[in-house]
Coordinates of C-alpha atoms in Angstrom, one line a residue:
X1 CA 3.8 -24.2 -0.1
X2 CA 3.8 -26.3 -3.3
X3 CA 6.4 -23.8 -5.3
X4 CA 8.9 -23.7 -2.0
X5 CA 11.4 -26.4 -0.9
X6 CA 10.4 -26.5 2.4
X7 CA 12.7 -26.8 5.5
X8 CA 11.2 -26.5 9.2
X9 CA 12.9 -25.7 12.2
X10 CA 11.1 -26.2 15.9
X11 CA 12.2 -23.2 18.0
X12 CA 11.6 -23.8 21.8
X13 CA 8.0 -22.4 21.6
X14 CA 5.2 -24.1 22.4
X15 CA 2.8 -24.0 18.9
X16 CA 5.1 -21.7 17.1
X17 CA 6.6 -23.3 13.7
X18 CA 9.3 -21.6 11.3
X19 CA 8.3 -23.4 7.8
X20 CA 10.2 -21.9 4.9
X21 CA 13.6 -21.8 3.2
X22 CA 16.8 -20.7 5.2
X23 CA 17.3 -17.0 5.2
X24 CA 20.8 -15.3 5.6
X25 CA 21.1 -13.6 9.1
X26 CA 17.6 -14.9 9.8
X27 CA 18.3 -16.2 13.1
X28 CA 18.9 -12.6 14.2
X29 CA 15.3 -12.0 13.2
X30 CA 14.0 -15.3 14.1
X31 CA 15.1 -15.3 17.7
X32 CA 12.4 -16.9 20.3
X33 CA 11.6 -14.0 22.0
X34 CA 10.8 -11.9 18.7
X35 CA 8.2 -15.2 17.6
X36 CA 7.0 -15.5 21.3
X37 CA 5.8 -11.3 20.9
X38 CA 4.3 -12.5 17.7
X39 CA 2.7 -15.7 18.7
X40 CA 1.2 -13.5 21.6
X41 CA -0.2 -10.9 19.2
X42 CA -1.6 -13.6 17.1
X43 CA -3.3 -15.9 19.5
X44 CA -5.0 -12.2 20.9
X45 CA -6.0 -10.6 17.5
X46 CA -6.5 -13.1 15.1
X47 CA -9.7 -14.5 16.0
X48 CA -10.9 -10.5 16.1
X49 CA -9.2 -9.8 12.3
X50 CA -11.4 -13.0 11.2
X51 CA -14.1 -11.8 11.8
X52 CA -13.6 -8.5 10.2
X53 CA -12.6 -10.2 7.4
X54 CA -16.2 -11.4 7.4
X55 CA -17.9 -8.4 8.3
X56 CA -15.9 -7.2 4.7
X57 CA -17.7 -10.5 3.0
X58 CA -21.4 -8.8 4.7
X59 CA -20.7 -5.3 3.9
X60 CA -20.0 -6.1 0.2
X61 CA -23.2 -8.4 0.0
X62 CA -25.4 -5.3 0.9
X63 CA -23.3 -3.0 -1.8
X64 CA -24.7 -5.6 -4.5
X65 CA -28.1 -5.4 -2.9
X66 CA -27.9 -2.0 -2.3
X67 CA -26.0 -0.2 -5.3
X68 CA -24.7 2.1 -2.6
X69 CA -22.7 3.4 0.2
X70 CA -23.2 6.1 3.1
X71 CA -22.0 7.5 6.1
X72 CA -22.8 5.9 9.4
X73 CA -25.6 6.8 11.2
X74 CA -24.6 4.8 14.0
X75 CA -21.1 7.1 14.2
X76 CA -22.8 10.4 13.8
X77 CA -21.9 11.7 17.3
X78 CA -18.3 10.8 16.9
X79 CA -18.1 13.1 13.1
X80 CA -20.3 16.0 15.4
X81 CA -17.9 16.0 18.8
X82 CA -15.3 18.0 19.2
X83 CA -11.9 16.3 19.5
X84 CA -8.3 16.3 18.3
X85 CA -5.8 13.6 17.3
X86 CA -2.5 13.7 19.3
X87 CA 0.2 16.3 18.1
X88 CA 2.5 14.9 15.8
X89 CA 6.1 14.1 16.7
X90 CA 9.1 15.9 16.1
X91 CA 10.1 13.6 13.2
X92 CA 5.9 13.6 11.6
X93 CA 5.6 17.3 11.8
X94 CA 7.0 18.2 8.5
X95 CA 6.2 16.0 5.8
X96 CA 6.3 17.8 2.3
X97 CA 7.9 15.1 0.8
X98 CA 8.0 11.3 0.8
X99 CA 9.3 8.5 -1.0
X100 CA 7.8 4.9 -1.0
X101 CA 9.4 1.9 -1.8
X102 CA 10.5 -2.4 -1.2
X103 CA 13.0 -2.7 2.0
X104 CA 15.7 -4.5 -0.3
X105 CA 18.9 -3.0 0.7
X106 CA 19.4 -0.9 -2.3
X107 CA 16.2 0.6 -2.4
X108 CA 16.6 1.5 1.3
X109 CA 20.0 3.4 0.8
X110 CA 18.5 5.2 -2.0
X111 CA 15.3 5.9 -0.1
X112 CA 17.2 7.4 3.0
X113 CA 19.4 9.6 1.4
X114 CA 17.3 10.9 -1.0
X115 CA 15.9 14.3 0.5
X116 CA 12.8 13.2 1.3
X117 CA 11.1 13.8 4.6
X118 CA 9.6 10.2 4.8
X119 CA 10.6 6.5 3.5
X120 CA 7.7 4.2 3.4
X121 CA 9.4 1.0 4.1
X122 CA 6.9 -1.3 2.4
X123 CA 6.2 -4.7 3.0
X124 CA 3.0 -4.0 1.3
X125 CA 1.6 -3.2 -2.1
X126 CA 5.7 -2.6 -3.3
X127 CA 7.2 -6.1 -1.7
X128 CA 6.6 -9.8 -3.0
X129 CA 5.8 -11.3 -0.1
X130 CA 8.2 -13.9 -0.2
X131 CA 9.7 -15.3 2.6
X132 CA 13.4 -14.1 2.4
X133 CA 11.8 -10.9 1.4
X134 CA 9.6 -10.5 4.6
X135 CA 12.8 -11.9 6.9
X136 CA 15.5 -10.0 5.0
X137 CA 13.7 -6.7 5.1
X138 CA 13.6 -6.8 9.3
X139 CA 17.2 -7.0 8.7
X140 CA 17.6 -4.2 6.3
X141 CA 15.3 -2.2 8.7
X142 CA 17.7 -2.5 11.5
X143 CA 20.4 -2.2 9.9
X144 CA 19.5 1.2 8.1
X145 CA 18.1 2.8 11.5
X146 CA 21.7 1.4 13.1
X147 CA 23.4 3.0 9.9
X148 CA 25.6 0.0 8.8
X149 CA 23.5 -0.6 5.9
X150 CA 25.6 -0.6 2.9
X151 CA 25.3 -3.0 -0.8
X152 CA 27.2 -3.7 -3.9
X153 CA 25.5 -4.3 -7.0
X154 CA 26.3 -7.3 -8.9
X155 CA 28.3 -4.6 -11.5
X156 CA 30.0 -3.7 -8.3
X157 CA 28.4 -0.5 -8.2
X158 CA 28.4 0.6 -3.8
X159 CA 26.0 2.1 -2.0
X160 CA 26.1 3.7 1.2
X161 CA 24.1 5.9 3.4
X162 CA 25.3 9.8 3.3
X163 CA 27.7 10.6 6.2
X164 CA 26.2 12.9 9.3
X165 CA 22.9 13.5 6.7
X166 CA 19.3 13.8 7.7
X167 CA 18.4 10.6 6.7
X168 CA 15.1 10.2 5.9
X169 CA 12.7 9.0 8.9
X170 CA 11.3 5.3 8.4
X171 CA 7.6 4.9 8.3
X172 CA 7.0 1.1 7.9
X173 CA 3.7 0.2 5.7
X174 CA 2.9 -3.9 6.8
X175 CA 0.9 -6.3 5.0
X176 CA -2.9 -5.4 4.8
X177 CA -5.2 -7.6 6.8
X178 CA -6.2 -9.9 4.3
X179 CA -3.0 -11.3 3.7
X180 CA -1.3 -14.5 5.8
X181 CA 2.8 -15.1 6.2
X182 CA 2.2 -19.1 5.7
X183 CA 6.2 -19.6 7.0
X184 CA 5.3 -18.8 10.7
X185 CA 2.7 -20.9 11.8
X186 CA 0.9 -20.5 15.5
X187 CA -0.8 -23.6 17.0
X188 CA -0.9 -24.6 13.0
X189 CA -2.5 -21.6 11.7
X190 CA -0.4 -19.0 9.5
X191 CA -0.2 -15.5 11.1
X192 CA -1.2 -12.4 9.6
X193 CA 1.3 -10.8 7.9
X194 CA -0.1 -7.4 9.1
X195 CA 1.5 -8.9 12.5
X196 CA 4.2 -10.3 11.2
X197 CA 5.5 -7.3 9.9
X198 CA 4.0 -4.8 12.6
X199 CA 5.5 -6.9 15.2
X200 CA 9.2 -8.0 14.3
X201 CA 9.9 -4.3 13.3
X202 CA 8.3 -3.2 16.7
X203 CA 9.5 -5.8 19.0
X204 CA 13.6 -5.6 17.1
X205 CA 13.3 -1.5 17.0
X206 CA 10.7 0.3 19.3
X207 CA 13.6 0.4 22.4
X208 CA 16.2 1.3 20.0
X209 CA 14.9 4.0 18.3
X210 CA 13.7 5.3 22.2
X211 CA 17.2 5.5 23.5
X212 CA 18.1 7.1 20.5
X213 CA 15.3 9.5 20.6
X214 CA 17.6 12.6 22.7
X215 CA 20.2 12.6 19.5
X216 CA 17.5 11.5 17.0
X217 CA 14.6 13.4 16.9
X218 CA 13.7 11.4 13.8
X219 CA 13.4 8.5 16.0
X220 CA 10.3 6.6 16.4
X221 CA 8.0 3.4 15.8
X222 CA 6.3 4.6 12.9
X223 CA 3.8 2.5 11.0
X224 CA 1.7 3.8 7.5
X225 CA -1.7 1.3 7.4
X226 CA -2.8 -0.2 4.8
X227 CA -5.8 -1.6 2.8
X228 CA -8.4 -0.5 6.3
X229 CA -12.0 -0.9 5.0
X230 CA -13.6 0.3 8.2
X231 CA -13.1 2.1 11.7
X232 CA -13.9 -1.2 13.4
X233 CA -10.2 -2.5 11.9
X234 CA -9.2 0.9 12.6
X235 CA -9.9 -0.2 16.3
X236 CA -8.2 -3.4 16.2
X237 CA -5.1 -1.9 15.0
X238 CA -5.7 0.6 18.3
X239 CA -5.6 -2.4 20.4
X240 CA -2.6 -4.2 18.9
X241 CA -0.1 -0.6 19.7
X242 CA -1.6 -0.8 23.0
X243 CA -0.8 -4.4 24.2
X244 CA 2.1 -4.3 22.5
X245 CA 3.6 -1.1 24.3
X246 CA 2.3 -2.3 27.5
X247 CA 4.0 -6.1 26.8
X248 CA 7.4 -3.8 26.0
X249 CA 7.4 -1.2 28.6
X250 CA 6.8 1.5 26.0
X251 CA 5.2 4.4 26.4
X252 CA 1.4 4.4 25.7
X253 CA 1.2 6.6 22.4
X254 CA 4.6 6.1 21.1
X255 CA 3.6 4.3 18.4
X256 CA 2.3 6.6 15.4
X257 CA 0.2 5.5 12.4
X258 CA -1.2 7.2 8.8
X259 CA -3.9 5.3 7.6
X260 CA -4.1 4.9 4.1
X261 CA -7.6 5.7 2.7
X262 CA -7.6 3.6 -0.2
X263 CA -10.5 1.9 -0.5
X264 CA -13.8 3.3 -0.7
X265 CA -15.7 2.0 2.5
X266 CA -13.1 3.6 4.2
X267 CA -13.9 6.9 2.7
X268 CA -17.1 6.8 4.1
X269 CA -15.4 6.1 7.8
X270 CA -12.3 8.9 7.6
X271 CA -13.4 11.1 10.9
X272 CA -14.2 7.2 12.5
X273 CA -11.1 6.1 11.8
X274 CA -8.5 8.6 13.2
X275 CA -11.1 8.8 16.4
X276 CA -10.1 5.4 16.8
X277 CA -6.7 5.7 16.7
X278 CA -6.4 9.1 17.8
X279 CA -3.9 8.8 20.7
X280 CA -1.7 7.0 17.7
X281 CA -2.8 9.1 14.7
X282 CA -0.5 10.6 12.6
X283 CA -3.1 11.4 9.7
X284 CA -4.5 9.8 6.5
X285 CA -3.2 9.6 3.0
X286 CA -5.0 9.2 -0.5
X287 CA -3.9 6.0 -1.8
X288 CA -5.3 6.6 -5.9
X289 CA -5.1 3.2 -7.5
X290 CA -6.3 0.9 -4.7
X291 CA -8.9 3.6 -4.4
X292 CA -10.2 2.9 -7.6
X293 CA -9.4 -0.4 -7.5
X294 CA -11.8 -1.2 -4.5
X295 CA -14.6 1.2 -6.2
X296 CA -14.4 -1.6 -9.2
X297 CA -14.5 -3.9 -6.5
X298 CA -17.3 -2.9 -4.4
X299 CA -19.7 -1.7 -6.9
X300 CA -18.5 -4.1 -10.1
X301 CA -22.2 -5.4 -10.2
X302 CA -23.7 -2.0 -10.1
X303 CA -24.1 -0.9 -13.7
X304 CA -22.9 1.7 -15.8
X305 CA -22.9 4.3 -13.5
X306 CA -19.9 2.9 -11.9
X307 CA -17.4 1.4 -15.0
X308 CA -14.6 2.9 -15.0
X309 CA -13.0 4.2 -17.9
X310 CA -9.0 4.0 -19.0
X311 CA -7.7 3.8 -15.8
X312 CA -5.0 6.7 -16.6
X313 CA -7.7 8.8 -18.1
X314 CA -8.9 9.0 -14.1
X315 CA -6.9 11.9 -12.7
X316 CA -7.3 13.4 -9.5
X317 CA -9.2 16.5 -10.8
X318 CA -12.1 13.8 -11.5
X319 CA -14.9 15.1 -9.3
X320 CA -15.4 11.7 -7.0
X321 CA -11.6 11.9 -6.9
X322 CA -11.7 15.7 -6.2
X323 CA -14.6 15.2 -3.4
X324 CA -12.2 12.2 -1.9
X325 CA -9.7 14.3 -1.4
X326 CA -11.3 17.6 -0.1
X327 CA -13.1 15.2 2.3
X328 CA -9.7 13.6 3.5
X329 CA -8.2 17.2 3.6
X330 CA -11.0 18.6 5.5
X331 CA -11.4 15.7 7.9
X332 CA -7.7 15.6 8.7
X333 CA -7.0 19.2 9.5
X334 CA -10.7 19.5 11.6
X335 CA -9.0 16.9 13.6
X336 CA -5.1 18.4 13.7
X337 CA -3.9 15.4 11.6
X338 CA -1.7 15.4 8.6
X339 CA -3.0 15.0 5.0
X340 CA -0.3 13.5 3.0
X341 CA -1.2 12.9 -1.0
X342 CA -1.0 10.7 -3.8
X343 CA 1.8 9.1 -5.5
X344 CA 3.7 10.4 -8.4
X345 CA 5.0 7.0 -10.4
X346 CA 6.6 8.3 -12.8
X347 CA 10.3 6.7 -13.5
X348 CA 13.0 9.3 -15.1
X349 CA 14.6 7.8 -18.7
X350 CA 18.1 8.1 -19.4
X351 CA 17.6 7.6 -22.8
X352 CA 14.4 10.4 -23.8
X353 CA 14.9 14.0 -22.7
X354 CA 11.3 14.5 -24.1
X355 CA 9.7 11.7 -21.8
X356 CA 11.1 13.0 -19.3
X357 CA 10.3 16.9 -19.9
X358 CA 6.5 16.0 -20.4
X359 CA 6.6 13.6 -17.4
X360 CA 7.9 16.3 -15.0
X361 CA 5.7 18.4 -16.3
X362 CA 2.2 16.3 -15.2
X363 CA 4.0 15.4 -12.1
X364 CA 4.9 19.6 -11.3
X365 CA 1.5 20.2 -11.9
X366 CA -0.1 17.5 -9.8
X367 CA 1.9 18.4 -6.7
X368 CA 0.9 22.2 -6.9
X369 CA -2.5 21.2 -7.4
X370 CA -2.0 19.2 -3.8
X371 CA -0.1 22.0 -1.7
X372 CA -2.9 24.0 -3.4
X373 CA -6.0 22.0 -2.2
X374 CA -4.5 21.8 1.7
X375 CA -2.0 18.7 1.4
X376 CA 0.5 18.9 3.9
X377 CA 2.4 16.4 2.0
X378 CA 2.4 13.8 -0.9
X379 CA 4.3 10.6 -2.2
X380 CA 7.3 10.2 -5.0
X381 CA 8.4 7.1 -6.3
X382 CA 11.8 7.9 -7.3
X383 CA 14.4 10.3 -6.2
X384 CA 15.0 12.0 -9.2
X385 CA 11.1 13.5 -8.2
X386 CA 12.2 14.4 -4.6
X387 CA 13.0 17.8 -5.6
X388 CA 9.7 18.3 -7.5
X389 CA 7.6 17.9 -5.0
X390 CA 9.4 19.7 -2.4
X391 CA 9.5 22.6 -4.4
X392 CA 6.2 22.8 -5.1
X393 CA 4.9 22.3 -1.2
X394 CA 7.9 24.6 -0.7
X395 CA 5.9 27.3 -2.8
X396 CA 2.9 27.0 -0.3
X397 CA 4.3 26.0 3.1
X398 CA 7.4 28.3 3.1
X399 CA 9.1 27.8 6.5
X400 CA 5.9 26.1 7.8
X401 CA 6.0 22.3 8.5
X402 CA 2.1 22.1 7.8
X403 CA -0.9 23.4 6.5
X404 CA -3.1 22.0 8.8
X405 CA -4.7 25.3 9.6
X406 CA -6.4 25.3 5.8
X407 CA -9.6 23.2 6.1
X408 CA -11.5 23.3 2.9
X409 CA -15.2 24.8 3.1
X410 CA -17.8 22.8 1.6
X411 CA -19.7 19.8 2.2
X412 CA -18.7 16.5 0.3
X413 CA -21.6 14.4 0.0
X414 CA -22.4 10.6 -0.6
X415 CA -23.3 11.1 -4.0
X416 CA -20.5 13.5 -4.6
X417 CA -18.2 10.5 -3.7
X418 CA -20.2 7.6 -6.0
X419 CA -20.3 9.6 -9.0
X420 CA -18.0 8.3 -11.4
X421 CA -19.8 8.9 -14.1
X422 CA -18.8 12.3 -14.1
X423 CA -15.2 11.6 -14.5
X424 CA -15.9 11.1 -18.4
X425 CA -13.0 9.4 -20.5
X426 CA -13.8 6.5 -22.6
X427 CA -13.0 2.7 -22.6
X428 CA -10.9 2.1 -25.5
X429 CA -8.5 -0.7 -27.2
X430 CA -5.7 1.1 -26.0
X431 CA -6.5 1.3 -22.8
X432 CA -7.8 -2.4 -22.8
X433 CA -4.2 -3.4 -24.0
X434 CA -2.6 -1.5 -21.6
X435 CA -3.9 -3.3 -18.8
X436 CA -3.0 -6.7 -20.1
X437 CA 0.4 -5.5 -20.3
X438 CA 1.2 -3.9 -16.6
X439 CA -0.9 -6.6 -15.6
X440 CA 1.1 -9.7 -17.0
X441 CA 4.4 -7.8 -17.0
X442 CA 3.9 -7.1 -13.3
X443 CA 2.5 -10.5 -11.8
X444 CA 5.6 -11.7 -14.0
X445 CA 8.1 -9.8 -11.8
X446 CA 6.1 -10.2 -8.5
X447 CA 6.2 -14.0 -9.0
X448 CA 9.9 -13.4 -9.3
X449 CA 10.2 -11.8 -5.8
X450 CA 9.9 -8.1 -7.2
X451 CA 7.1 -6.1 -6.0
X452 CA 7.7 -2.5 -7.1
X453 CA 8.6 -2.8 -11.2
X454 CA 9.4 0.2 -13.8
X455 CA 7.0 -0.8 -16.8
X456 CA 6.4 2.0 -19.3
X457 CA 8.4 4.9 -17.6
X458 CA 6.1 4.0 -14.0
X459 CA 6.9 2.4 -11.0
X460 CA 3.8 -0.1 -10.7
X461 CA 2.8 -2.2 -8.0
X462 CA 0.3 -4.3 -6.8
X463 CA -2.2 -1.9 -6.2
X464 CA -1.8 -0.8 -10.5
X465 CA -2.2 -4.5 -11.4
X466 CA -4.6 -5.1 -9.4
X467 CA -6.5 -2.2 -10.6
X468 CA -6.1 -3.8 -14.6
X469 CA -7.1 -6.7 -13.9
X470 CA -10.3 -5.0 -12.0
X471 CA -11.2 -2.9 -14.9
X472 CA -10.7 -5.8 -17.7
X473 CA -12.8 -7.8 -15.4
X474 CA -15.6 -4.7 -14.9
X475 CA -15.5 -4.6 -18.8
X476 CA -16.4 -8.0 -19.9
X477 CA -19.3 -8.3 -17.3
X478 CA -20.9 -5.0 -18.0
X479 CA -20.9 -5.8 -21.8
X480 CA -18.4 -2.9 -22.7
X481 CA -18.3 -2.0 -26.3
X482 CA -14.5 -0.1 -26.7
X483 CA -15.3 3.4 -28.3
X484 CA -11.8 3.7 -30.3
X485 CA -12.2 -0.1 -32.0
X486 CA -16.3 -0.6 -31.4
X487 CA -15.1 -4.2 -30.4
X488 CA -17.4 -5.5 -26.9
X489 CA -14.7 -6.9 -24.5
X490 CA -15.0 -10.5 -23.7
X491 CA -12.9 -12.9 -22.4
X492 CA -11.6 -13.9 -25.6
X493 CA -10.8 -10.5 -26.8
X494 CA -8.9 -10.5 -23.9
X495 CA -7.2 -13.6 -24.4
X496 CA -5.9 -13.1 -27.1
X497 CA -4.4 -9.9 -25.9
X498 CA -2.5 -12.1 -23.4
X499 CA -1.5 -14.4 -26.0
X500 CA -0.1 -11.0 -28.3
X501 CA 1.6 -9.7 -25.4
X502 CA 2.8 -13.0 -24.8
X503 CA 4.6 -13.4 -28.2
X504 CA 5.8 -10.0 -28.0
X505 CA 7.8 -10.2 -25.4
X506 CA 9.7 -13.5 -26.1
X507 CA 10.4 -11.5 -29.2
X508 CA 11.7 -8.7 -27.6
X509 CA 13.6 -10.7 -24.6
X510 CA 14.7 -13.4 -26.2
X511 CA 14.2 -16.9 -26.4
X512 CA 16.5 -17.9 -23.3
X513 CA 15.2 -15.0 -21.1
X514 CA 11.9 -15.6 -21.9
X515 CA 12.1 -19.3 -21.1
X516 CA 13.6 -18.1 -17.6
X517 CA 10.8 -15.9 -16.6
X518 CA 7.6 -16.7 -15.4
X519 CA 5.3 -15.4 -18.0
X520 CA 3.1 -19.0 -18.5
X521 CA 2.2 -18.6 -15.0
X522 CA 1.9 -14.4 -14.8
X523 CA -0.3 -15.0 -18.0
X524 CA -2.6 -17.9 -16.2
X525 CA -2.6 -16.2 -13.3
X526 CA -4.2 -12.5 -14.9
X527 CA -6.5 -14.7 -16.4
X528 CA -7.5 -16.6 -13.6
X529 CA -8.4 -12.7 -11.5
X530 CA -9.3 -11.0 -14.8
X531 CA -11.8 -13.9 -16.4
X532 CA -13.3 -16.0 -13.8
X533 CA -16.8 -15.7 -13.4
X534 CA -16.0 -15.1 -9.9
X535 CA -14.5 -12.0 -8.5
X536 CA -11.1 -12.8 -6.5
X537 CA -10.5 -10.1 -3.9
X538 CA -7.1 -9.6 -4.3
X539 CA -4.7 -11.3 -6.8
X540 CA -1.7 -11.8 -4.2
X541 CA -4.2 -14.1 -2.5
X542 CA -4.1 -16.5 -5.4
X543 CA -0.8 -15.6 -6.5
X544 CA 0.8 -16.2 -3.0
X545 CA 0.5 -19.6 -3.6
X546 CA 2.4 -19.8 -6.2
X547 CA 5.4 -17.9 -4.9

């Protein structure tokens, strides 16, 4: 890769290249048993996620011929049958509160030993995929579940996991399946990183966490799925946990998995999906921004019904977000699977009580609104909000692990799901500039190797810029005329938006740390997924290369 000084090593495998800069401890990750597992699971399942990848491509062709989406008629007799997902582990069965985050070693201490039921160790949406952060978060994995994970900040603040406490249990969240590690190549292809990820944290961990499993009962190969567009990847992912249980000697069914339902093809698939995977389902989870993120993306060509307005103006009491969720709530508890909720990103301030007050606040509210509607569980972003949302599924769940016995009555229709012109709001100025800003100042960081970034008070990731740059693109091809400025959004509006928020911030850094960020390329880079006359599907697809 052209922004990488490249060093390759030849382990004694047959096809199998390391390409990339030296990691420390990466030869305990490295080793040629843990590439031989992957190199297996990519010469099996790669030619299968290709063609999914196409079958994406096909799907989104008949969207823009279409104007629509559906349930499957093909499927009907799996939504009408009568069947259950497997019970949920000792360590899934309670899940009122989790916390998400990168797999840096610092974020993992605070992560465990924050209260929360769950850590979503992600190598996803919250990690820049670069290569000492996909190799040195294997490490931190381990080391965390072995509990000699410790770290000193450069101000020589320590961290260390609490002694004898009930650490949080590790649910690991992999690459989606668009995405490629290019520093492990496999008869010269790249693997996926889905693989990558699934299988060095499964092949280094799944018997460890087994022999611990007596003493542990928070023990477990736990996996949260990302980005799944249809029941047919759903199935794929099926068939990687069985091949690579049977390849270890592990117990068929071990291997646990919440599928996030963040995009909106998948809506349309819920019951489909955990039927596939429903010896290894542990439920589904509302994943907001990517949700509207692939509603822009799907349906960006289909007129004014379907723009957006400011994205935070979109709350979950929007009624296509309200029917998402009653559908995921009702599909997972008709099936015995957990519903787990949306994130709260909000970052506490040290420096403004009143922030914070009206912050806490929103997020209060939005938790009871989730143990309310049937949500067994839902997602923090910082620890500080740990306590929030277990008091308010405490409220509803008492001594309970689960709600799964509430199933919402109702139906939820197609239509109900595709209106978002009901949700209201406006396009405005403000919100315009807003996007430009999380946008820039998050590719900026993510270029830099940081994948989850506090910008305004919230913990944005991928998933929020990729939602800006979405909308700003959804603006200037539908011809939007902002209601607080009357201004129509084009790309030079937009531009010179950028080139504001440019100035800005080298007034506010500084000229010297300014000049040792990346902001010339996070600016050309928004540009490139926010102007082109051609949608990108993801911006880490571009921006990987640049890394």
């Amino acid at each position: 890769m052209g922004a990488v000084q490249e060093t390759v090593s030849e382990p004694p495998l047959t096809g199998v290249e390391v390409v990339g800069p030296e990691v420390e401890r990466g030869d305990e990750v490295l080793t040629p048993a843990a590439l031989a597992f992957v190199a297996d699971l990519h010469r099996r399942f790669n030619p299968r996620r290709r063609e999914l990848l196409a079958l994406r491509k096909e799907r989104r062709a008949r969207i823009a011929q279409t104007g629509t989406l559906d349930f499957l008629p093909e499927t009907a007799e799996v939504r009408a049958a009568d069947w259950q997902v497997a019970p949920a582990p000792r360590a899934l069965n309670d899940r009122r509160v989790e916390i998400t985050g990168p797999t840096d070693r610092k974020m993992a201490i605070n992560a465990l030993n924050s209260g929360a039921k769950i850590w979503l160790a992600d190598f996803e949406d919250a990690t820049s995929p670069t290569w000492h952060n996909a190799v040195d978060g294997q490490l931190n994995l381990t080391d965390a579940l072995e509990r000699r994970i410790d770290f000193t900040s450069p101000e020589g603040k320590a961290y260390a996991l609490k002694p004898d406490a009930e650490l949080a249990t590790i649910v690991v969240r992999p690459r989606g399946w668009h995405l490629e590690e290019a520093h492990l190549l496999v008869d010269r292809e790249p693997v996926a990183g889905a693989l990558f990820d699934f299988g060095l944290y499964f092949f280094r961990n799944a018997a460890r966490l087994l022999a611990r499993g007596e003493q542990d009962p928070n023990s477990g190969p736990y996996f949260y799925l990302p980005k799944t567009e249809s029941h047919l990847e759903a199935r794929l992912w099926n068939e990687v946990f069985v091949h690579a249980q049977e390849a270890l000697g592990i117990p068929r069914g071990t291997i646990r998995a919440t599928v996030l339902i963040e995009t909106i093809p998948a809506a349309f698939e819920m019951e489909e999906i955990l039927y596939e995977l429903r010896e290894h389902a542990a439920g589904l989870n509302a994943g907001r921004w990517d949700y509207l993120f692939s509603i822009v993306k799907n349906f960006r060509d289909a007129g004014d019904h379907f723009i957006l307005p400011d994205r935070n103006s979109v709350g979950m009491t929007s009624p296509f977000m309200r029917a998402y969720t009653q559908l995921l709530v009702q599909t997972c508890h008709r099936r015995g699977a957990h519903a787990i909720g949306g994130m709260a990103a909000f970052i506490p301030s040290r420096r403004d009580a009143a922030v914070n007050a009206a912050a806490l606040e929103k997020v209060q509210t939005d938790k009871d609104r989730e143990a309310a509607n049937g949500f067994d569980g839902s997602w923090v972003a910082h620890p500080d909000l740990v306590p929030v949302c277990r008091a308010a599924f405490d409220a509803v769940l008492g001594d309970a692990p689960n709600q799964k016995q509430v199933v919402p009555v109702g139906e939820v229709t197609a239509a109900q799901l595709l209106d978002i012109a009901a949700a209201g709001g406006s396009c405005t100025r403000v919100g315009l500039h807003n996007a430009v800003q999380v946008g820039v100042r998050y590719i900026e960081a993510w270029l830099r190797g940081l994948g989850a970034v506090a910008i305004f008070n919230m913990m944005e990731d991928a998933a929020t810029a990729e939602i800006s740059r979405s909308q700003v693109w959804q603006w200037i091809n539908n011809g939007v005329v902002l209601a607080d400025s009357g201004e129509k959004v084009t790309a030079e509006l937009v531009r010179e938006l950028v080139s504001t928020e440019l100035a800005e911030l080298r007034a506010e850094l500084g000229e010297a740390a300014f000049d040792a960020g990346r902001w010339s390329d996070a600016a050309r880079l928004f540009e490139q997924v926010a102007l082109a006359d051609d949608f990108a599907d993801f911006l880490t697809l571009p921006g990987y290369a640049l890394l």
